[in-house]
Coordinates of N, CA and C in Angstrom, one line a residue:
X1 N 0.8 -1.2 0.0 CA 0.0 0.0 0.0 C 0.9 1.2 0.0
X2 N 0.2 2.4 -0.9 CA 1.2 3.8 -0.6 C 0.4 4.1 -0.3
X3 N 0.9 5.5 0.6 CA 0.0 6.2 1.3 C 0.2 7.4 1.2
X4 N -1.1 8.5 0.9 CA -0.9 9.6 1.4 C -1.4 10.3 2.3
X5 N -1.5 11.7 2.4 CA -2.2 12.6 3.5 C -3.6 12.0 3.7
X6 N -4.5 12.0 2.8 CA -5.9 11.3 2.7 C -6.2 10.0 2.0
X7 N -5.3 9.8 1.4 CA -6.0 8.5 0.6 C -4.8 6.8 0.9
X8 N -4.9 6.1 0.2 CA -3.9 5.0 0.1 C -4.1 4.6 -1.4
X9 N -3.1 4.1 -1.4 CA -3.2 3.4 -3.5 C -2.9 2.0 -2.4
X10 N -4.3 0.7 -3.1 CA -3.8 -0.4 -2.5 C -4.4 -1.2 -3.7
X11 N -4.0 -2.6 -3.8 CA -4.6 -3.7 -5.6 C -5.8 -3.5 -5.2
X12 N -6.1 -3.8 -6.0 CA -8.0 -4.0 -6.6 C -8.1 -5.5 -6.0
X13 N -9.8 -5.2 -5.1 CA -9.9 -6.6 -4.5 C -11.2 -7.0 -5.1
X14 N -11.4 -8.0 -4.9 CA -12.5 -9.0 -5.8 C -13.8 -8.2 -5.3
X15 N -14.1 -8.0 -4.1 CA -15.0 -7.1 -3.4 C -15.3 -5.5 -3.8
X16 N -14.0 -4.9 -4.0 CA -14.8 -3.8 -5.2 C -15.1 -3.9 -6.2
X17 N -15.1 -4.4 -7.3 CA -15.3 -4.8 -8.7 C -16.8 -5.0 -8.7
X18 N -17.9 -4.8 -7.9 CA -19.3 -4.8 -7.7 C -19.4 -3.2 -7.4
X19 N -18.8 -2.5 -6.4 CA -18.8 -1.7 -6.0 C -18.1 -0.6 -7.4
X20 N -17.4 -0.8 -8.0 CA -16.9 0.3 -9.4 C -18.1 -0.1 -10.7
X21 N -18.7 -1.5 -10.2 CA -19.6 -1.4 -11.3 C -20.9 -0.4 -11.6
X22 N -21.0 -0.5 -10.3 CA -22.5 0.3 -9.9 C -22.4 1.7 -10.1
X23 N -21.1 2.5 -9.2 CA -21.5 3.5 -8.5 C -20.3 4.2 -9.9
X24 N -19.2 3.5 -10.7 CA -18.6 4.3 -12.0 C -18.7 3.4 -13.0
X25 N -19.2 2.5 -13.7 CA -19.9 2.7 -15.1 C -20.9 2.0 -15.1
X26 N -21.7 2.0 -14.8 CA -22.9 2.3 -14.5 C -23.8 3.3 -15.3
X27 N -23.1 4.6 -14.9 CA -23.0 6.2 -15.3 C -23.0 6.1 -16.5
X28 N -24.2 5.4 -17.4 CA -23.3 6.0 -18.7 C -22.5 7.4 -18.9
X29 N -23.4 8.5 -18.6 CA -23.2 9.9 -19.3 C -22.0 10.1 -18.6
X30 N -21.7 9.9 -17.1 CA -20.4 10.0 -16.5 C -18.8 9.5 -17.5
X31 N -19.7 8.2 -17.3 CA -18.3 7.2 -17.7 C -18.1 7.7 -19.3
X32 N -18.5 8.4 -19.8 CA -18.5 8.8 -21.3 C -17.9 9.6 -21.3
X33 N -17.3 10.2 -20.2 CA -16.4 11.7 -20.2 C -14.9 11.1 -19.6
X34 N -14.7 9.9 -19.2 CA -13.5 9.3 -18.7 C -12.8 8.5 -19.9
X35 N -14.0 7.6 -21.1 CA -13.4 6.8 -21.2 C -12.9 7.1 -22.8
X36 N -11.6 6.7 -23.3 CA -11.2 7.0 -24.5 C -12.2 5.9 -25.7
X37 N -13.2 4.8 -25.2 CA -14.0 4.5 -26.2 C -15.5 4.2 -25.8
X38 N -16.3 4.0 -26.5 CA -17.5 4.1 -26.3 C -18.3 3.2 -24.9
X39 N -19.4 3.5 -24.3 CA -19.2 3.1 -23.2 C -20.1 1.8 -23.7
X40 N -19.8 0.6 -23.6 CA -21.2 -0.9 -23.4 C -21.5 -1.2 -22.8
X41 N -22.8 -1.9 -22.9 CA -23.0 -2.6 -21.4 C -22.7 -3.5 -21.0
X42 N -21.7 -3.8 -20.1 CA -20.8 -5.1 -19.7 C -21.5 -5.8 -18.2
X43 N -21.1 -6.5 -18.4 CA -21.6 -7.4 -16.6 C -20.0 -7.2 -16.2
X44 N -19.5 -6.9 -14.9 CA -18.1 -6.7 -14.7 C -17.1 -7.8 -14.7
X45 N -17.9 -9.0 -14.7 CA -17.1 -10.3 -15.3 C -17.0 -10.7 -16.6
X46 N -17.4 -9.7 -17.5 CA -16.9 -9.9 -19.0 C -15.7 -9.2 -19.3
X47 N -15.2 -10.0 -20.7 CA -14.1 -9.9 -21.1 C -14.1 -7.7 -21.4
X48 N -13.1 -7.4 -21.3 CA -13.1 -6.5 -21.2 C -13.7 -4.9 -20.9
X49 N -14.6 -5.6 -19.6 CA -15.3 -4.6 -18.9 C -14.2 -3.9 -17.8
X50 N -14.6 -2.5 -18.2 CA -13.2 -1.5 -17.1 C -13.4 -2.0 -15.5
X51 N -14.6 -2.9 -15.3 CA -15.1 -2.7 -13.7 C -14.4 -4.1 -13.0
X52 N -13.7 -4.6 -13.9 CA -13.4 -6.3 -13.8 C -12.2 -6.1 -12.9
X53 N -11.6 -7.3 -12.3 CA -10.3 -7.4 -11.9 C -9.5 -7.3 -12.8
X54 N -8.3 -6.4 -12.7 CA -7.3 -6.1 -13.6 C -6.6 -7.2 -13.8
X55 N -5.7 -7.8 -15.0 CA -5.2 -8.8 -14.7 C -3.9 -7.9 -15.0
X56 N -3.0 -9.1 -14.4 CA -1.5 -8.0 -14.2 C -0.6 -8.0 -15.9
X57 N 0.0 -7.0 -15.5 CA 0.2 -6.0 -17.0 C 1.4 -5.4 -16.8
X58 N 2.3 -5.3 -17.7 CA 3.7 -4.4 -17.6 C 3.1 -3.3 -17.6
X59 N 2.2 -2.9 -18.6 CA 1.7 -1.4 -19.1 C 1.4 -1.2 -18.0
X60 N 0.3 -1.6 -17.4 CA -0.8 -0.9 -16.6 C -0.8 -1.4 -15.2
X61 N -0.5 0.0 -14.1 CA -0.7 -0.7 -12.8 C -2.2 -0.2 -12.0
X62 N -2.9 -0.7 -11.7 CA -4.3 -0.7 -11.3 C -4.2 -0.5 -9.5
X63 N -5.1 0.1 -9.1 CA -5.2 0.6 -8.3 C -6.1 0.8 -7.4
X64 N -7.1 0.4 -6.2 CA -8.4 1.0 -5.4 C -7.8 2.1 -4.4
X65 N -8.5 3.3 -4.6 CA -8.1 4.2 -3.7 C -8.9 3.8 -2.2
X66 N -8.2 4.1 -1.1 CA -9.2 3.9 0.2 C -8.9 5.3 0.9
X67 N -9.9 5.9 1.7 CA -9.8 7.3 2.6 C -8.7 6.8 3.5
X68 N -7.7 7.2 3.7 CA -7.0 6.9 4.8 C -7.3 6.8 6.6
X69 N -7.9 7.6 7.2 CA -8.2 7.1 8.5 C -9.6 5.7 8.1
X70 N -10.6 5.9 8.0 CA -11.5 5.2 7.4 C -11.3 4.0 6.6
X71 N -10.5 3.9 5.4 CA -10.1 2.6 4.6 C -11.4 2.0 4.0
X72 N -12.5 3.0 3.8 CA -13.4 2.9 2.8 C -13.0 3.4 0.9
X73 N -13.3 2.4 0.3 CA -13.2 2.5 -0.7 C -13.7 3.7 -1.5
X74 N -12.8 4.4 -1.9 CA -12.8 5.4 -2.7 C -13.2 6.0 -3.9
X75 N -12.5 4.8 -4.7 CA -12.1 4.9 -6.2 C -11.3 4.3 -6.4
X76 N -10.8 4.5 -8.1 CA -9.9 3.9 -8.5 C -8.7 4.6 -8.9
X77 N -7.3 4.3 -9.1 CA -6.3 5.1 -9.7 C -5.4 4.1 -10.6
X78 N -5.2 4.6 -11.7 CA -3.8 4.1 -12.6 C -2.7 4.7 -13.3
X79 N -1.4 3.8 -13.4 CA -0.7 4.4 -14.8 C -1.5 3.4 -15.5
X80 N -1.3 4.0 -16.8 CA -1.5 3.6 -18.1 C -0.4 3.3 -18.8
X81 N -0.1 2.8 -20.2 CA 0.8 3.2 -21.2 C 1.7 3.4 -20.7
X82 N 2.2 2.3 -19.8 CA 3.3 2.5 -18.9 C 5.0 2.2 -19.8
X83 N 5.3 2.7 -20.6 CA 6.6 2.9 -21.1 C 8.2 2.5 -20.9
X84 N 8.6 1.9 -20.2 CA 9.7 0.9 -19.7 C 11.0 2.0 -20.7
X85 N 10.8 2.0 -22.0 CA 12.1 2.5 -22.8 C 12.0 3.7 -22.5
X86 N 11.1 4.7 -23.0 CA 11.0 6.2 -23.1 C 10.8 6.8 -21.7
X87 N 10.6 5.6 -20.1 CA 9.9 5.8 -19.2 C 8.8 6.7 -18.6
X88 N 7.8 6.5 -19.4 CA 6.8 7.2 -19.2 C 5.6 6.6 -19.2
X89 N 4.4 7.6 -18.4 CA 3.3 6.6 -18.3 C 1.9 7.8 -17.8
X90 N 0.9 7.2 -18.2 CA -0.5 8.2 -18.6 C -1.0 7.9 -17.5
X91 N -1.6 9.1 -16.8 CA -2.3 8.7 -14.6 C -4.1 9.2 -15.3
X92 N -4.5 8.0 -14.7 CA -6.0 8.7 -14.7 C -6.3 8.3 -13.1
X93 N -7.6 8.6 -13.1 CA -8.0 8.5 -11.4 C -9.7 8.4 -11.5
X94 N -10.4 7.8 -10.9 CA -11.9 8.2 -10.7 C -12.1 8.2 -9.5
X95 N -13.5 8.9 -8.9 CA -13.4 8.4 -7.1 C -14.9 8.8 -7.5
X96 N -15.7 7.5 -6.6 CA -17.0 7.3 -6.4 C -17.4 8.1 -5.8
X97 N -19.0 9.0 -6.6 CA -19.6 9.9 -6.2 C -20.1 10.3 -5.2
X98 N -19.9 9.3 -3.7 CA -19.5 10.0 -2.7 C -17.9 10.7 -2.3
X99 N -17.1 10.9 -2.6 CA -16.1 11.3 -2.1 C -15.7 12.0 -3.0
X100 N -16.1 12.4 -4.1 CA -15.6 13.7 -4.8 C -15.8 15.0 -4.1
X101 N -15.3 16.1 -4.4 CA -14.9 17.3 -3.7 C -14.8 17.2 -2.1
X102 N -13.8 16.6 -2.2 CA -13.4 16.1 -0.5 C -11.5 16.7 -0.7
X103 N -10.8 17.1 -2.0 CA -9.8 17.3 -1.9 C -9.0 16.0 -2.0
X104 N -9.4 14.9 -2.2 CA -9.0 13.2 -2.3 C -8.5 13.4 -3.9
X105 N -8.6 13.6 -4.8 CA -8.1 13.6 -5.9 C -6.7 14.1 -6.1
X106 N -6.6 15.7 -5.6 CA -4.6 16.0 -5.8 C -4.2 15.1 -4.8
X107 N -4.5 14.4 -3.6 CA -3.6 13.7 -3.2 C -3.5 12.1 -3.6
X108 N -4.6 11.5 -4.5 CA -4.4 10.5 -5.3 C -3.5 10.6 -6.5
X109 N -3.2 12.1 -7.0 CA -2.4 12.2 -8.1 C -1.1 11.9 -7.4
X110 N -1.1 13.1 -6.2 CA 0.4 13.1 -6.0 C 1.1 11.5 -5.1
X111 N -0.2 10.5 -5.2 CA 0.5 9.6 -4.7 C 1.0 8.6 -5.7
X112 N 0.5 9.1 -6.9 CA 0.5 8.6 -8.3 C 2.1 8.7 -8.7
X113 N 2.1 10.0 -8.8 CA 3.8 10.6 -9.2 C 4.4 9.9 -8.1
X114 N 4.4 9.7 -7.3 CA 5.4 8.9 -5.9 C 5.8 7.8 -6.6
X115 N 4.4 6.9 -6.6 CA 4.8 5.6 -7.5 C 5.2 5.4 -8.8
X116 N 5.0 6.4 -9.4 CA 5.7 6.3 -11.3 C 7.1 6.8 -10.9
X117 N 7.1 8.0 -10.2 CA 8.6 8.5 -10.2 C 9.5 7.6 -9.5
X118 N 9.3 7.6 -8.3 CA 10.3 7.0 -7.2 C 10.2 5.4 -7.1
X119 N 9.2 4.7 -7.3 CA 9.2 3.1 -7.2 C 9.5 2.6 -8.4
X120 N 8.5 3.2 -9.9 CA 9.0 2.8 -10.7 C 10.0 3.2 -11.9
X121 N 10.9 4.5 -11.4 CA 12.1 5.3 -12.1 C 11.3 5.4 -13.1
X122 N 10.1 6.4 -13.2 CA 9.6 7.1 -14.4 C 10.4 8.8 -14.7
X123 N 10.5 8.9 -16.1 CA 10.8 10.5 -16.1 C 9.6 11.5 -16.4
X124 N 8.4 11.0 -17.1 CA 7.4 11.7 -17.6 C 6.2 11.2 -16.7
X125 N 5.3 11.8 -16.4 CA 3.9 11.4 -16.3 C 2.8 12.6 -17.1
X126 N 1.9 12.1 -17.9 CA 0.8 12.4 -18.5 C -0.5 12.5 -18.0
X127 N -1.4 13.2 -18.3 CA -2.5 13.3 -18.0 C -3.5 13.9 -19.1
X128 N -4.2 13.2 -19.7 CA -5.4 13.9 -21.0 C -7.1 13.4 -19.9
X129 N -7.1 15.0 -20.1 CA -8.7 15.3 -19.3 C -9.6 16.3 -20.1
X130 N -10.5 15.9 -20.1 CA -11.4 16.8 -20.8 C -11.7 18.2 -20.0
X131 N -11.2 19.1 -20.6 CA -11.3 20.4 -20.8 C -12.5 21.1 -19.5
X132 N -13.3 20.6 -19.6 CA -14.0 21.5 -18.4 C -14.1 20.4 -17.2
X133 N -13.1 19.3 -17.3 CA -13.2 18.4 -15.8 C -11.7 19.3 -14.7
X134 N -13.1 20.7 -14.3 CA -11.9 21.5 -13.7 C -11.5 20.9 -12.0
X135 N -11.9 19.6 -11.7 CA -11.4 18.9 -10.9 C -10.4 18.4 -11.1
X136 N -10.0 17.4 -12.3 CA -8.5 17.1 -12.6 C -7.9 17.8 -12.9
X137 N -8.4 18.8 -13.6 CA -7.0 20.2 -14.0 C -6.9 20.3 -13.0
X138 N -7.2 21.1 -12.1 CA -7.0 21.5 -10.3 C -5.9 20.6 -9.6
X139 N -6.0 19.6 -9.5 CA -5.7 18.3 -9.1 C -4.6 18.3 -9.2
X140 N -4.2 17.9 -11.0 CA -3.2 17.9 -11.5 C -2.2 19.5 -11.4
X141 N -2.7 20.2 -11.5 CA -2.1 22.0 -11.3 C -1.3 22.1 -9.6
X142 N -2.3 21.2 -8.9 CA -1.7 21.4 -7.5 C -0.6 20.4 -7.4
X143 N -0.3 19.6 -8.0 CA 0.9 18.4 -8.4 C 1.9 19.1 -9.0
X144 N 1.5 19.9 -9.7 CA 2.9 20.6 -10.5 C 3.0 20.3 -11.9
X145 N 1.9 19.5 -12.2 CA 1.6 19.5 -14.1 C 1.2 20.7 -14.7
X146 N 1.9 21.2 -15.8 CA 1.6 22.2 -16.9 C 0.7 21.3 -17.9
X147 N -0.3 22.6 -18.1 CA -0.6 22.7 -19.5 C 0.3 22.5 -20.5
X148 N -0.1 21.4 -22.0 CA 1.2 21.1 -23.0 C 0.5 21.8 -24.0
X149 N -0.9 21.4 -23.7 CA -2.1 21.7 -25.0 C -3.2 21.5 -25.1
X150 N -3.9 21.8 -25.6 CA -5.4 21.0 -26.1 C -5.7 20.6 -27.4
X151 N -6.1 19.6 -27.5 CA -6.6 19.1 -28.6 C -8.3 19.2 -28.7
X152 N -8.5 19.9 -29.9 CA -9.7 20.3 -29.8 C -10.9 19.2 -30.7
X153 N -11.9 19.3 -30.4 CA -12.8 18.4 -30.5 C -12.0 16.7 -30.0
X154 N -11.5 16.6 -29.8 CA -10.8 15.3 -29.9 C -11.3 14.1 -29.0
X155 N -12.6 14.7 -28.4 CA -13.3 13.5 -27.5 C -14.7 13.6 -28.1
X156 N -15.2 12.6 -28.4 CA -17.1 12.1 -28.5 C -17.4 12.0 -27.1
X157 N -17.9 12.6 -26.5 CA -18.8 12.7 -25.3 C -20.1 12.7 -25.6
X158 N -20.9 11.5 -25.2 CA -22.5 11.3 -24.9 C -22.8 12.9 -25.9
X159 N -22.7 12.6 -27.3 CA -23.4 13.3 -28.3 C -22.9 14.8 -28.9
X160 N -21.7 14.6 -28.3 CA -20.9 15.8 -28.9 C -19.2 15.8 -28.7
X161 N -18.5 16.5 -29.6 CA -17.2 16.6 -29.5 C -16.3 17.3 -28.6
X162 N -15.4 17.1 -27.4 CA -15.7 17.9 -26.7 C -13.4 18.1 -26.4
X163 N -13.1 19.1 -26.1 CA -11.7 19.4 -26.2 C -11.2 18.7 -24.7
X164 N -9.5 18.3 -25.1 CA -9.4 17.3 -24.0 C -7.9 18.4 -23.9
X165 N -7.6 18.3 -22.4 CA -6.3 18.8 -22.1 C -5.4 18.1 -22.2
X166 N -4.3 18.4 -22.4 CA -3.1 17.3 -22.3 C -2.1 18.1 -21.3
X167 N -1.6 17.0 -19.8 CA -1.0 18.2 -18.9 C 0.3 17.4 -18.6
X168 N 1.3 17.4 -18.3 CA 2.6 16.4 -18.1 C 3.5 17.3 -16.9
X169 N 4.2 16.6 -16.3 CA 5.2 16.2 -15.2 C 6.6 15.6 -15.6
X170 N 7.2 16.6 -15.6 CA 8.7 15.6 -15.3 C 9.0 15.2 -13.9
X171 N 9.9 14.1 -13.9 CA 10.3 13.9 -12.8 C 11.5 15.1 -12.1
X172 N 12.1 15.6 -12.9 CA 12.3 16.9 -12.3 C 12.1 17.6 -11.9
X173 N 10.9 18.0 -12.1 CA 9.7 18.7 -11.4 C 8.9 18.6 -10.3
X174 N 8.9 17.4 -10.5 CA 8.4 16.8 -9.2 C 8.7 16.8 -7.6
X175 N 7.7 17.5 -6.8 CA 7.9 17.4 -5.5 C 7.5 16.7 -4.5
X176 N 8.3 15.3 -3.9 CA 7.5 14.8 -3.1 C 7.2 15.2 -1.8

């Protein structure tokens, strides 16, 4: 488990995978703003439903956030496109609709960069969020990620095109 001020990054347990089915994709309209493809409707024991147990992956480290005094389930956090040569890797995060705007998100990022930078000798970390999720911008801004760019229209969101940020971290940059 890593820990931070509010939260912990600990594996994904068989016992949330009911709990991320319900309460994040479920959501269509939600989960249509997170995910880079169209949302289906999966039972979370099908083959490639996001709500399933991760199976282990060089790319991808999977993650259940828990509140730290409490150790209620939170949400979820990953790298992505985890990079081994170029050392770099893509952070997304979700946290169930109870525990948003609790300030649990910048400290799920910055426990993110801990683990890409310092456990797993990353030099870059990424982040592409859609443009008015001024929770991740925020999030990520209080981490120490810049703005690189926007790519405009470059997301289908539940019936429209919608501009996504693209924000990055060097490990240089970085302050643990």
């Amino acid at each position: 488990m890593i820990r931070g001020e509010k939260v912990a990054l600990r594996t994904r347990r068989d016992s949330d995978v009911p709990v991320f089915q319900a309460e994040l994709y479920e959501d269509v309209r939600e989960r249509s703003g997170s995910d880079s493809g169209p949302w289906r409707p999966l039972p979370a024991d099908a083959e490639g439903s996001a709500a399933s147990m991760a199976k282990p992956s060089a790319g991808t480290a999977w993650f259940s956030v828990v509140e730290g005094e409490s150790q209620d389930l939170a949400g979820e956090a990953l790298l992505w496109q985890i990079d081994p040569h170029n050392r770099s890797a893509h952070l997304g995060i979700s946290l169930l609709p109870a525990f948003r705007g609790r300030g649990l998100g910048t400290d799920v990022v910055r426990v993110l960069c801990e683990y890409g930078f310092a456990v797993r000798g990353l030099r870059r970390l990424q982040i592409e969020t859609l443009a008015d999720n001024t929770a991740m911008t925020t999030a990520a801004a209080r981490t120490g990620f810049s703005v690189e760019g926007t790519l405009r229209s470059a997301a289908w969101v539940y019936g429209a095109f919608a501009d996504v940020v693209v924000l990055g971290l060097l490990a240089e940059e970085w302050t643990p």
